[in-house]
Amino acid sequence: MFIKIEPRPEPSRAMKYLSPLLAAALMLVSGLIIFTLLGKNPASAFHAFFIEPVNDLYGIGELFIKASPLMLIGTGLAVGFRASIWNIGAEGQLAIGAILGGYIAIIFNDSSGFFILPLMILAGAVGGILWASIPAFLKTVFNANEILVSLMLNYVAILLLAMLVHGPLRDPNGYGFPQSVLFADSAILPVLLEGTRLHLGVFLSLAGVVVGWVFLLKSFTGYQIQVAGLAQKAATYAGYKYKKLIWIGLLSGGVTAGIAGVLEIAGPIGQLLPSVSPGYGYAAIIVAFVGRLHPGGIFLSSLLMALLYLGGESGQMNLDLPSAVTGIFQGLLLFYLLAADFLINYRIRLNTLQQEAD
Amino acid sequence: MNDSFAVMIIVATIASGIRLATPFLLASLGEALGQRSGVLNLGVDGVMLLGAFGAYYMVLQTNNLYYGLLVGIGLGLIIGLFYAFITLNLRAEQGVSGIGIYLFGLGMSDLLFQKFVGTPRPILPFMPLDIPVLSGLPIVGEMLFQHSIIVYIAFALVPVMSFVLHRTTYGLNIRAIGENPEAADSLGVSVMATRYSAIIIGNGLAGLAGAALAIELGIFQQNLTNAMGFIAIALVYFGAWSPKGVMIGSLVFGLVQAIVLQCKTFGVIPRSASDLAAMAPAIITILALVVVAKRFKQPAALTKPYVRGG
């Protein structure tokens, strides 16, 4: 008997949707093996990691709070990824959005008004767009690699945020702690469901996913992006402006990340801190891929990824496991997914001797 | 400040810049090898972290620094094999698959550290190995010839790699496959085997870079590399894919770090300025990417999986 790999006559649609499930299952098995090797009872570890965090209404609310930036950014990144434009800089674009949005909240800290939150979100969007336009500009004008430029800008943005919070944006009455003033109520997203921390920002993110869905699947530009990703040459022959698509691909990630940054500081955090994201910008890359670059799938995969964050926190409290476990799961999930995607275009056949004889 | 004191400081800063350049150099030589064969590996930082932890833990257990280096290399080789399988056999998208390695390495090294070590305990670094005669030279001796063995190894690898790339059949194969895998394949060069070897060796060097970093610092902690692995990738572009260029880039970055450290020690610059200086590597990298993109061409087949007849 031989194992034979052969290309499928056409890509398998079933595998396209089965491969994330396969990847999630493999991640789970690997995780339980790791837990066992660390001397934990796998059943109780599973419970602490995946059940405990979401077994009440409050937990479900937390799940959506964590999923909110991931689904929003994931949708924005998917626009670029569909055109094979790799924006790895969402983490930095998020930080810049938080800086600009937070700045608005700080200067209007003594006033109240309905204009403050919309203005903060606008500022965050502008910040994300500005930061993402750097790799877009350098890519379109100098052909500089957008992966590395956007990645390097993450470090610049994160340092910039830390520097500002240690300096000019620090709360003058805060005993020198590196944090801004607590935002006034008019700069805080209202909680919408009693007994949880579920805030307006989660619904804005959901709305963002819907907008992304319409843009990607119903608009002509979305179609052009799709074509450019599949065949750049064909897109050029068709007269599509590839440079325009580069701008759209990078800026869509930037605008969503910038807004997500504001929703974080005006939501669960409530002020500017030296760090405002536990790696959402990177996790959103995985969310986009696991969600098949489709807003509907991204919504589901953001919930899975959010559960990994919550599980990491719960494991830290209940099992004395470092929260680093979250990163291990995230990395494994991405791997297994990319590996399982092989089955979309190829199939594995077991040749029996009978067939060999034919 | 008199002249001899100034000279002393400058010499010490340059010597420390060379030391700090070493992990960059090892990692970016490895990445350059992979990229020359047409494969981008964004996971260098994760590999370095695992190599660093492995080496640190080995040295804690055995007190033997060489075992530590070997563990670092070994871990790199294993991850390299894995990465090669994912990108070459399964044709995973190279723009993102490395991010998976990075997140995995970041988390795994932290998990293992907290589980098996917990509170940081220092290890003793390599003693400087003075090169006879040369180390006694004034100024130059202290700058260049009083380093630990790993520094000499790293810099010796530069001419070795140049030689392999440009004077051996293996090197010719790597370069050919990175530019035009179809043509190389039609001449009977195995694209798969050559890329496999380049990726595995490259990751071994990344593991060694992590080990060298942990041993040089004498410590491990969460996210010890602090993005050095990503800068190492950028240094490959900076150095336009040549070992010598990569070395120059590494030295520039090592020196920038050394100068920042020196200024901090003397308290010459305020905190905000040192924050700005911390951004320097990333900003220099971006500028370098722009310049290089204009003047040099990357290997034509970079990030493109090879499918025969495809």
XYZ file of C-alpha atoms in Angstrom, chain A residues 34 37-38 40 81 84 86 88 134 138 141-145 147-153 155-157 159-164 166 279 282-283 285-286 289 316 319-325 327-332 334-336 338-342 346, chain B residues 35 40 42 45 82-83 86 89-104 106-112 114-116 222 226-227 230-231 233-234 237 271-273 275-276 278-279 281-283 285-286 289-290 293-294 298 302-303 307:
122
model
C 1.207 19.811 26.445
C 3.333 16.749 29.872
C 3.265 19.637 32.329
C -1.859 18.698 34.661
C -4.780 39.511 2.300
C -1.926 39.118 -1.421
C 0.531 41.440 3.695
C 1.632 42.693 9.491
C 3.578 54.618 5.332
C 6.861 53.054 0.384
C 6.673 54.444 -4.799
C 9.855 52.549 -3.863
C 8.609 48.955 -4.018
C 9.768 48.485 -0.410
C 8.579 45.209 1.109
C 5.649 42.980 5.298
C 8.867 44.273 6.832
C 7.978 47.962 6.751
C 4.627 47.446 8.465
C 6.249 45.086 10.971
C 9.033 47.529 11.860
C 6.497 50.313 12.312
C 7.934 48.757 17.239
C 8.059 52.459 16.481
C 4.362 52.885 17.350
C 7.562 52.771 21.753
C 5.863 56.028 20.814
C 2.813 55.144 22.895
C 4.949 54.153 25.884
C 7.007 57.328 25.547
C 3.930 59.588 25.437
C 5.518 58.206 30.381
C -1.002 41.318 20.605
C -0.898 39.692 15.384
C -3.756 37.506 16.579
C -3.782 37.851 11.234
C -4.566 34.349 12.442
C -6.838 33.195 7.924
C -3.045 31.342 34.892
C -3.818 25.991 36.962
C -0.773 28.089 37.680
C 0.083 28.047 33.966
C 1.689 31.153 32.479
C -0.579 33.117 30.150
C 2.070 32.436 27.489
C 0.080 29.282 26.751
C 0.566 32.280 22.278
C 1.413 28.612 21.928
C -2.180 27.825 21.010
C -2.318 30.738 18.563
C 0.890 29.662 16.860
C -0.218 26.036 16.648
C -2.021 29.025 12.443
C 0.379 26.212 11.624
C -2.175 23.487 11.536
C -1.775 26.372 6.824
C -0.878 22.689 6.822
C -4.484 21.534 6.526
C -5.077 23.996 3.679
C -2.870 21.725 1.624
C -4.339 18.184 -3.079
C 16.188 33.712 1.236
C 11.300 33.718 3.540
C 9.493 35.302 9.419
C 12.559 35.613 16.548
C 9.334 21.544 10.538
C 9.244 24.908 8.764
C 5.200 23.363 6.079
C 5.716 20.236 1.046
C 2.512 21.889 2.187
C 3.238 25.205 0.422
C 2.063 27.379 3.302
C 2.006 31.122 2.664
C 5.443 32.376 3.746
C 4.165 35.859 4.563
C 2.245 34.519 7.552
C 3.436 31.017 8.477
C 6.503 32.472 10.198
C 4.245 34.533 12.462
C 2.955 31.177 13.737
C 6.538 30.124 14.572
C 7.110 33.458 16.272
C 4.012 33.224 18.488
C 4.738 29.587 19.276
C 7.490 33.328 22.249
C 4.876 31.388 24.220
C 6.735 28.097 24.489
C 10.016 29.613 25.699
C 8.125 31.599 28.334
C 6.099 28.573 29.421
C 9.177 26.360 29.748
C 8.305 29.632 34.138
C 7.756 25.898 34.541
C 11.332 24.714 34.869
C 10.257 36.397 28.746
C 12.797 41.810 22.014
C 12.312 41.606 18.231
C 12.712 40.544 13.050
C 15.530 43.039 12.735
C 15.333 39.516 8.775
C 15.427 43.160 7.799
C 17.491 43.251 2.934
C 14.676 59.242 29.175
C 12.642 60.556 26.248
C 15.763 60.673 24.074
C 13.142 56.102 23.997
C 13.698 57.763 20.645
C 15.236 52.671 20.985
C 13.201 53.343 17.843
C 16.830 50.212 14.698
C 13.296 50.004 13.316
C 13.548 53.367 11.560
C 15.622 49.346 8.886
C 12.730 51.010 7.079
C 14.439 48.766 2.922
C 13.605 51.756 0.760
C 14.408 48.123 -2.928
C 15.557 50.814 -5.353
C 15.555 40.327 -4.203
C 11.468 34.543 -2.967
C 8.258 33.373 -1.201
C 5.565 23.285 -8.263
